[in-house]
């Protein structure tokens, strides 16, 4: 991935998580504290370093709340506002970054910087307000300690890139950190009835065979309405999906196949997920593969960039949805 | 805490760095409160103009800031949008 695409992917992933965190507290502007929370659950080195320092998402959220409460108390104000306490980002709109959060991204993407999560964390540690330093102290560490850990982690050999299932296939892979233990993540991913929790294209899975049954098939139905009640216009042939459990290895690997039984020309999709225990949660290796039914020699190469982008978007959406289910 | 006491505490300028950061938290709180009150106002049937009047800003300003930010299940009254 080029530096520019890497920076764009980092900014997209961090923005999504940070704005989701802001939405939990009833805010529509994501600030540097939300960016810090997003980095805590980031799957790359920056997130790993923070989690190795013992920072969990719950502890970081408590630290953010305690910091604001203490600062308000210093003004003589006690405010215990009940927020939605659940992520409402996808049901609402108008989200923005604060100016100082944008400054952090700007510093992280300057010439000579990789623009990845590590660069964002380094820029965040250098932000001048003192908020991040205060948060780290509340979490039992300090900017210098985190910087030392970052230097150490960057000297380690990089993890090998996730494997692609087959050369030439329409496929892509990505890693995602989920702030929950492996058994909890497995319980969700292995249960077809819980697919709507992590696949935005599925609203309901009709009761069928028992969960975890290898070779079992189920019928999934697409959502019919948006969160605000407006009707979704989905073509009739794409409203039903056939769900098959192709492979499963208890708490470590699962592979689903999704196809459209009413749209015979539509490509089936395979979703393979590897689960690994990680500090503070579970690391997922997600692979998507579109099994092509018809290949076009003329259009195929022309469409390849668009297809790559579509797969990246889909990977990003599924990874984010799995992580969100545990936040 | 009584309001006079709050004003005294808030006006303490002995540690301006801490004071400024506290004011930043206060702005966040004010934004959260404003969003909650705008949503409550719309749910109670108030229109954008009445909300703008109460906030002391123009109808365009309040609509621009909150039209997308509010809970999408709220249907603001058509007459005043």
Coordinates of C-alpha atoms in Angstrom, one line a residue:
Chain A
X1 CA 0.0 0.0 0.0
X2 CA 1.4 3.4 -0.9
X3 CA 2.1 6.0 1.8
X4 CA -0.8 8.1 0.6
X5 CA -3.3 5.2 0.7
X6 CA -1.9 4.0 4.0
X7 CA -2.4 7.5 5.5
X8 CA -6.0 7.7 4.1
X9 CA -6.8 4.2 5.5
X10 CA -5.4 5.2 8.9
X11 CA -7.3 8.5 9.0
X12 CA -10.5 6.7 7.9
X13 CA -10.3 4.0 10.6
X14 CA -9.3 6.4 13.4
X15 CA -12.0 8.9 12.4
X16 CA -14.7 6.3 12.4
X17 CA -13.7 4.9 15.8
X18 CA -13.2 8.3 17.4
X19 CA -16.5 9.7 16.1
X20 CA -18.2 6.6 17.3
X21 CA -16.7 7.2 20.8
X22 CA -17.8 10.9 20.7
X23 CA -21.3 9.7 19.8
X24 CA -21.4 7.5 22.9
X25 CA -21.1 10.6 25.1
X26 CA -23.7 12.6 23.1
X27 CA -21.1 14.7 21.3
X28 CA -20.9 15.5 17.6
X29 CA -17.3 16.9 17.6
X30 CA -14.5 14.4 18.1
X31 CA -11.6 15.8 20.0
X32 CA -8.1 14.5 20.9
X33 CA -9.5 12.4 23.8
X34 CA -11.6 10.5 21.3
X35 CA -8.6 10.1 19.0
X36 CA -6.7 8.6 22.0
X37 CA -9.6 6.1 22.6
X38 CA -9.5 5.2 18.9
X39 CA -5.8 4.5 19.1
X40 CA -6.3 2.3 22.1
X41 CA -8.3 -0.1 20.0
X42 CA -6.2 0.3 16.8
X43 CA -4.8 -3.1 15.5
X44 CA -1.4 -1.8 14.5
X45 CA 1.7 -1.0 16.5
X46 CA 0.3 2.2 18.2
X47 CA -2.7 0.3 19.7
X48 CA -0.5 -2.6 20.6
X49 CA 1.9 -0.4 22.5
X50 CA -0.9 1.3 24.4
X51 CA -2.4 -2.0 25.3
X52 CA 0.9 -3.5 26.3
X53 CA 1.1 -0.6 28.7
X54 CA -2.0 -2.0 30.3
X55 CA -4.4 0.5 28.9
X56 CA -7.8 -1.1 28.2
X57 CA -10.7 0.6 26.4
X58 CA -12.8 0.6 29.6
X59 CA -9.9 2.1 31.6
X60 CA -9.2 4.8 29.0
X61 CA -12.9 5.7 28.8
X62 CA -13.1 6.1 32.6
X63 CA -9.9 8.2 32.5
X64 CA -11.5 10.5 29.9
X65 CA -14.7 10.9 32.0
X66 CA -12.7 11.4 35.2
X67 CA -10.5 14.1 33.6
X68 CA -13.5 16.1 32.4
X69 CA -15.3 15.7 35.7
X70 CA -12.3 16.9 37.6
X71 CA -11.8 19.9 35.4
X72 CA -15.5 20.8 35.7
X73 CA -15.3 20.4 39.4
X74 CA -12.4 22.8 39.5
X75 CA -14.9 25.3 38.2
X76 CA -17.4 24.3 40.8
X77 CA -19.6 22.4 38.4
X78 CA -20.8 18.8 39.0
X79 CA -22.5 17.4 35.9
X80 CA -23.4 13.8 35.5
X81 CA -25.0 13.8 32.1
X82 CA -26.3 10.5 31.0
X83 CA -25.0 10.0 27.4
X84 CA -26.6 7.5 25.0
X85 CA -23.9 5.1 26.4
X86 CA -24.1 3.3 23.1
X87 CA -22.6 4.2 19.7
X88 CA -25.2 6.3 17.8
X89 CA -22.8 7.5 15.1
X90 CA -24.4 5.5 12.4
X91 CA -27.9 6.8 13.3
X92 CA -26.9 10.4 13.4
X93 CA -24.8 12.9 11.4
X94 CA -23.0 16.2 11.3
X95 CA -19.8 14.8 12.9
X96 CA -16.6 16.9 12.8
X97 CA -13.1 16.9 14.2
X98 CA -12.1 19.7 16.5
X99 CA -9.3 22.0 15.2
X100 CA -6.7 20.6 17.5
X101 CA -7.5 17.0 16.5
X102 CA -7.0 18.0 12.8
X103 CA -3.7 19.6 13.8
X104 CA -2.6 16.2 15.2
X105 CA -3.4 14.5 11.8
X106 CA -1.6 17.3 10.0
X107 CA 1.6 16.8 12.0
X108 CA 1.3 13.1 11.6
X109 CA 1.2 13.4 7.8
X110 CA 4.0 15.9 7.2
X111 CA 6.9 15.0 5.0
X112 CA 9.2 12.4 6.5
X113 CA 6.4 10.9 8.6
X114 CA 4.7 7.6 7.6
X115 CA 1.2 8.9 8.5
X116 CA 0.3 5.6 10.1
X117 CA -1.1 5.0 13.6
X118 CA 2.4 5.3 15.2
X119 CA 2.8 8.8 13.6
X120 CA -0.6 9.8 14.8
X121 CA 0.2 8.6 18.4
X122 CA 3.6 10.4 18.3
X123 CA 1.9 13.6 17.2
X124 CA -0.8 13.1 19.9
X125 CA 1.8 12.7 22.6
X126 CA 3.3 16.0 21.6
X127 CA 0.0 17.9 21.6
X128 CA 0.4 21.1 23.7
X129 CA -2.7 21.2 25.9
X130 CA -1.5 18.6 28.4
X131 CA -4.7 16.6 28.1
X132 CA -3.1 13.4 26.8
X133 CA -0.3 13.7 29.4
X134 CA -3.0 14.0 32.1
X135 CA -4.9 11.0 30.7
X136 CA -1.7 8.8 30.6
X137 CA -0.9 9.7 34.2
X138 CA -4.4 8.7 35.2
X139 CA -3.8 5.4 33.4
X140 CA -0.5 4.8 35.3
X141 CA 2.0 5.7 32.5
X142 CA 3.5 8.8 30.9
X143 CA 4.3 10.1 27.4
X144 CA 8.0 9.3 27.8
X145 CA 7.3 5.7 28.7
X146 CA 4.9 5.3 25.7
X147 CA 7.4 6.9 23.4
X148 CA 10.1 4.5 24.6
X149 CA 7.8 1.5 24.0
X150 CA 7.0 2.9 20.5
X151 CA 10.7 3.1 19.7
X152 CA 11.2 -0.4 20.9
X153 CA 8.2 -1.8 19.0
X154 CA 9.2 -0.1 15.8
X155 CA 12.6 -1.9 16.0
X156 CA 10.9 -5.3 16.0
X157 CA 10.3 -7.1 12.7
X158 CA 7.0 -6.3 11.2
X159 CA 4.3 -9.0 11.3
X160 CA 3.8 -10.8 7.9
X161 CA 1.0 -9.4 5.9
X162 CA -2.2 -11.5 6.1
X163 CA -2.4 -14.3 3.5
X164 CA -4.7 -14.0 0.5
X165 CA -6.7 -17.1 -0.3
X166 CA -5.8 -17.5 -3.9
X167 CA -3.8 -15.5 -6.5
X168 CA -6.0 -13.7 -8.9
X169 CA -9.1 -14.0 -6.8
X170 CA -11.1 -10.9 -5.9
X171 CA -10.0 -10.9 -2.3
X172 CA -8.5 -8.8 0.4
X173 CA -7.4 -9.2 4.0
X174 CA -7.2 -7.0 7.0
X175 CA -6.5 -7.2 10.7
X176 CA -8.8 -5.8 13.4
X177 CA -8.5 -5.6 17.1
X178 CA -11.6 -6.3 19.2
X179 CA -11.7 -5.2 22.8
X180 CA -13.2 -8.5 24.1
X181 CA -11.9 -11.9 25.0
X182 CA -11.7 -14.6 22.3
X183 CA -14.7 -16.7 23.7
X184 CA -17.0 -13.7 23.6
X185 CA -16.0 -12.8 20.0
X186 CA -16.3 -16.4 18.9
X187 CA -19.7 -16.7 20.4
X188 CA -20.9 -13.9 18.2
X189 CA -19.1 -14.8 15.0
X190 CA -20.1 -18.5 15.2
X191 CA -23.8 -17.8 15.7
X192 CA -25.7 -17.1 12.5
X193 CA -28.5 -15.5 14.4
X194 CA -26.0 -12.8 15.6
X195 CA -24.8 -12.0 12.1
X196 CA -26.8 -8.8 12.0
X197 CA -24.6 -7.5 14.8
X198 CA -21.5 -7.5 12.5
X199 CA -22.7 -7.6 8.9
X200 CA -24.5 -4.3 8.1
X201 CA -26.2 -5.9 5.0
X202 CA -28.1 -8.4 7.2
X203 CA -31.1 -7.4 9.4
X204 CA -32.3 -10.9 10.4
X205 CA -31.3 -14.5 10.1
X206 CA -34.3 -16.8 10.0
X207 CA -34.2 -19.6 12.6
X208 CA -32.8 -22.8 11.0
X209 CA -30.2 -25.3 11.9
X210 CA -28.4 -25.1 15.1
X211 CA -25.5 -22.6 15.4
X212 CA -22.0 -24.0 14.7
X213 CA -23.2 -26.8 12.5
X214 CA -20.6 -27.4 9.8
X215 CA -22.2 -27.4 6.4
X216 CA -25.4 -25.9 7.8
X217 CA -27.4 -23.3 5.8
X218 CA -29.5 -20.4 6.9
X219 CA -31.5 -17.7 5.2
X220 CA -30.6 -14.1 6.0
X221 CA -32.8 -11.1 5.1
X222 CA -31.5 -7.6 4.2
X223 CA -32.6 -4.5 6.2
X224 CA -35.8 -2.9 4.9
X225 CA -35.5 0.5 6.7
X226 CA -32.9 3.0 7.7
X227 CA -32.3 3.9 11.4
X228 CA -34.5 7.0 10.9
X229 CA -37.4 4.9 9.7
X230 CA -37.0 5.7 6.0
X231 CA -37.5 2.8 3.6
X232 CA -34.4 1.2 2.0
X233 CA -34.7 0.5 -1.7
X234 CA -33.2 -2.9 -2.3
X235 CA -33.8 -4.9 -5.5
X236 CA -36.0 -7.9 -4.7
X237 CA -33.4 -10.4 -5.9
X238 CA -30.9 -9.0 -3.3
X239 CA -33.2 -9.2 -0.3
X240 CA -32.5 -12.8 0.6
X241 CA -29.1 -14.3 1.2
X242 CA -28.1 -17.9 1.7
X243 CA -25.6 -18.3 4.6
X244 CA -23.4 -21.4 4.7
X245 CA -20.9 -22.4 7.4
X246 CA -18.0 -23.8 5.3
X247 CA -15.4 -24.3 8.0
X248 CA -14.9 -23.8 11.7
X249 CA -12.3 -24.5 14.3
X250 CA -13.6 -23.8 17.8
X251 CA -12.5 -20.3 19.0
X252 CA -9.8 -19.9 16.3
X253 CA -11.2 -19.9 12.8
X254 CA -14.5 -19.6 11.0
X255 CA -15.5 -19.3 7.3
X256 CA -18.9 -18.3 6.1
X257 CA -20.2 -18.2 2.5
X258 CA -22.9 -15.7 1.6
X259 CA -24.8 -15.9 -1.7
X260 CA -27.9 -14.5 -3.3
X261 CA -30.2 -17.5 -4.2
X262 CA -32.5 -15.1 -6.2
X263 CA -29.7 -13.5 -8.2
X264 CA -27.9 -16.3 -10.0
X265 CA -25.4 -13.9 -11.6
X266 CA -24.3 -12.4 -8.3
X267 CA -20.9 -13.5 -7.0
X268 CA -21.0 -15.3 -3.7
X269 CA -18.8 -13.9 -0.9
X270 CA -16.6 -15.9 1.5
X271 CA -15.7 -14.4 4.8
X272 CA -12.9 -16.2 6.7
X273 CA -11.9 -15.0 10.2
X274 CA -8.9 -16.1 12.2
X275 CA -9.2 -15.3 16.0
X276 CA -6.0 -14.8 18.1
X277 CA -5.8 -13.8 21.7
X278 CA -4.1 -10.4 22.2
X279 CA -3.4 -8.0 25.1
X280 CA -6.7 -6.5 26.1
X281 CA -8.8 -8.5 23.6
X282 CA -8.8 -10.4 20.4
X283 CA -6.9 -9.9 17.1
X284 CA -8.9 -10.8 14.0
X285 CA -7.5 -11.7 10.6
X286 CA -10.4 -11.1 8.2
X287 CA -10.3 -12.3 4.6
X288 CA -13.0 -11.5 2.1
X289 CA -13.1 -13.4 -1.2
X290 CA -15.6 -12.8 -4.0
X291 CA -16.0 -16.1 -5.9
X292 CA -16.4 -14.9 -9.5
X293 CA -19.1 -16.7 -11.4
X294 CA -18.5 -14.9 -14.7
X295 CA -15.1 -13.5 -15.7
X296 CA -14.8 -10.7 -18.3
X297 CA -11.5 -10.5 -20.0
X298 CA -12.2 -7.0 -21.3
X299 CA -14.0 -5.3 -18.3
X300 CA -12.2 -7.3 -15.6
X301 CA -8.8 -5.4 -15.7
X302 CA -10.6 -2.1 -16.1
X303 CA -12.8 -2.7 -13.0
X304 CA -9.9 -4.1 -10.9
X305 CA -9.1 -0.8 -9.1
X306 CA -12.8 -0.3 -8.3
X307 CA -13.1 -3.9 -7.1
X308 CA -10.1 -3.5 -4.8
X309 CA -11.5 -0.4 -3.3
X310 CA -14.9 -2.1 -2.9
X311 CA -13.3 -5.0 -1.1
X312 CA -11.2 -2.6 1.1
X313 CA -14.4 -0.8 2.0
X314 CA -16.3 -4.0 2.8
X315 CA -13.4 -5.3 4.9
X316 CA -13.3 -2.0 6.8
X317 CA -17.1 -2.1 7.4
X318 CA -17.1 -5.6 8.7
X319 CA -14.0 -5.2 10.9
X320 CA -15.5 -2.0 12.3
X321 CA -18.9 -3.6 12.9
X322 CA -17.3 -6.6 14.8
X323 CA -15.3 -4.2 17.0
X324 CA -18.3 -1.9 17.5
X325 CA -20.4 -4.8 18.8
X326 CA -18.1 -5.0 21.8
X327 CA -17.8 -1.3 22.4
Chain B
X1 CA -23.1 24.5 45.1
X2 CA -24.8 27.9 45.0
X3 CA -24.4 29.9 41.8
X4 CA -22.5 32.7 43.6
X5 CA -20.0 30.1 44.9
X6 CA -19.7 28.5 41.4
X7 CA -18.8 32.0 40.0
X8 CA -16.2 32.4 42.7
X9 CA -14.6 29.1 42.0
X10 CA -14.8 29.6 38.2
X11 CA -13.2 33.0 38.5
X12 CA -10.2 31.7 40.3
X13 CA -7.2 32.6 38.1
X14 CA -4.4 31.4 40.3
X15 CA -3.6 28.6 37.9
X16 CA -4.6 29.8 34.4
X17 CA -3.3 26.7 32.6
X18 CA -5.6 24.4 34.6
X19 CA -8.3 27.1 34.4
X20 CA -8.2 27.2 30.6
X21 CA -8.3 23.4 30.3
X22 CA -11.3 23.4 32.6
X23 CA -13.0 26.0 30.4
X24 CA -12.4 23.6 27.4
X25 CA -14.2 20.9 29.3
X26 CA -17.0 23.4 30.0
X27 CA -17.4 24.1 26.3
X28 CA -17.8 20.4 25.6
X29 CA -20.4 20.2 28.4
X30 CA -22.2 23.2 26.9
X31 CA -22.2 21.6 23.5
X32 CA -23.7 18.4 24.9
X33 CA -26.3 20.3 26.8
X34 CA -27.2 22.4 23.8
X35 CA -27.7 19.3 21.6
X36 CA -29.9 17.6 24.3
X37 CA -32.0 20.8 24.7
X38 CA -32.4 21.3 21.0
X39 CA -33.6 17.6 20.6
X40 CA -35.9 18.0 23.6
X41 CA -37.3 21.2 22.1
X42 CA -38.0 19.6 18.7
X43 CA -39.6 16.6 20.4
X44 CA -41.9 19.0 22.3
X45 CA -43.0 20.5 19.1
X46 CA -41.0 23.7 19.1
X47 CA -39.8 24.9 15.7
X48 CA -36.3 26.0 14.6
X49 CA -37.3 29.7 14.9
X50 CA -38.4 29.3 18.5
X51 CA -35.2 27.4 19.3
X52 CA -33.1 30.1 17.6
X53 CA -34.9 32.8 19.5
X54 CA -34.3 31.1 22.8
X55 CA -30.6 30.6 22.0
X56 CA -30.3 34.1 20.8
X57 CA -29.0 33.1 17.3
X58 CA -30.5 33.1 13.8
X59 CA -32.8 30.3 12.6
X60 CA -30.3 29.6 9.8
X61 CA -27.4 29.2 12.3
X62 CA -29.3 26.8 14.6
X63 CA -30.6 24.8 11.6
X64 CA -27.2 24.5 10.0
X65 CA -25.6 23.3 13.2
X66 CA -28.3 20.8 14.3
X67 CA -30.3 19.6 11.3
X68 CA -28.0 16.7 10.8
X69 CA -26.8 16.2 14.4
X70 CA -30.2 15.5 16.0
X71 CA -31.7 12.1 16.6
X72 CA -33.1 11.3 13.1
X73 CA -36.3 9.9 14.5
X74 CA -37.3 13.4 15.5
X75 CA -39.5 15.0 12.9
X76 CA -39.2 18.8 13.3
X77 CA -42.4 20.7 12.7
X78 CA -42.7 21.5 8.9
X79 CA -44.1 25.0 9.5
X80 CA -41.0 26.3 11.1
X81 CA -38.2 24.4 9.3

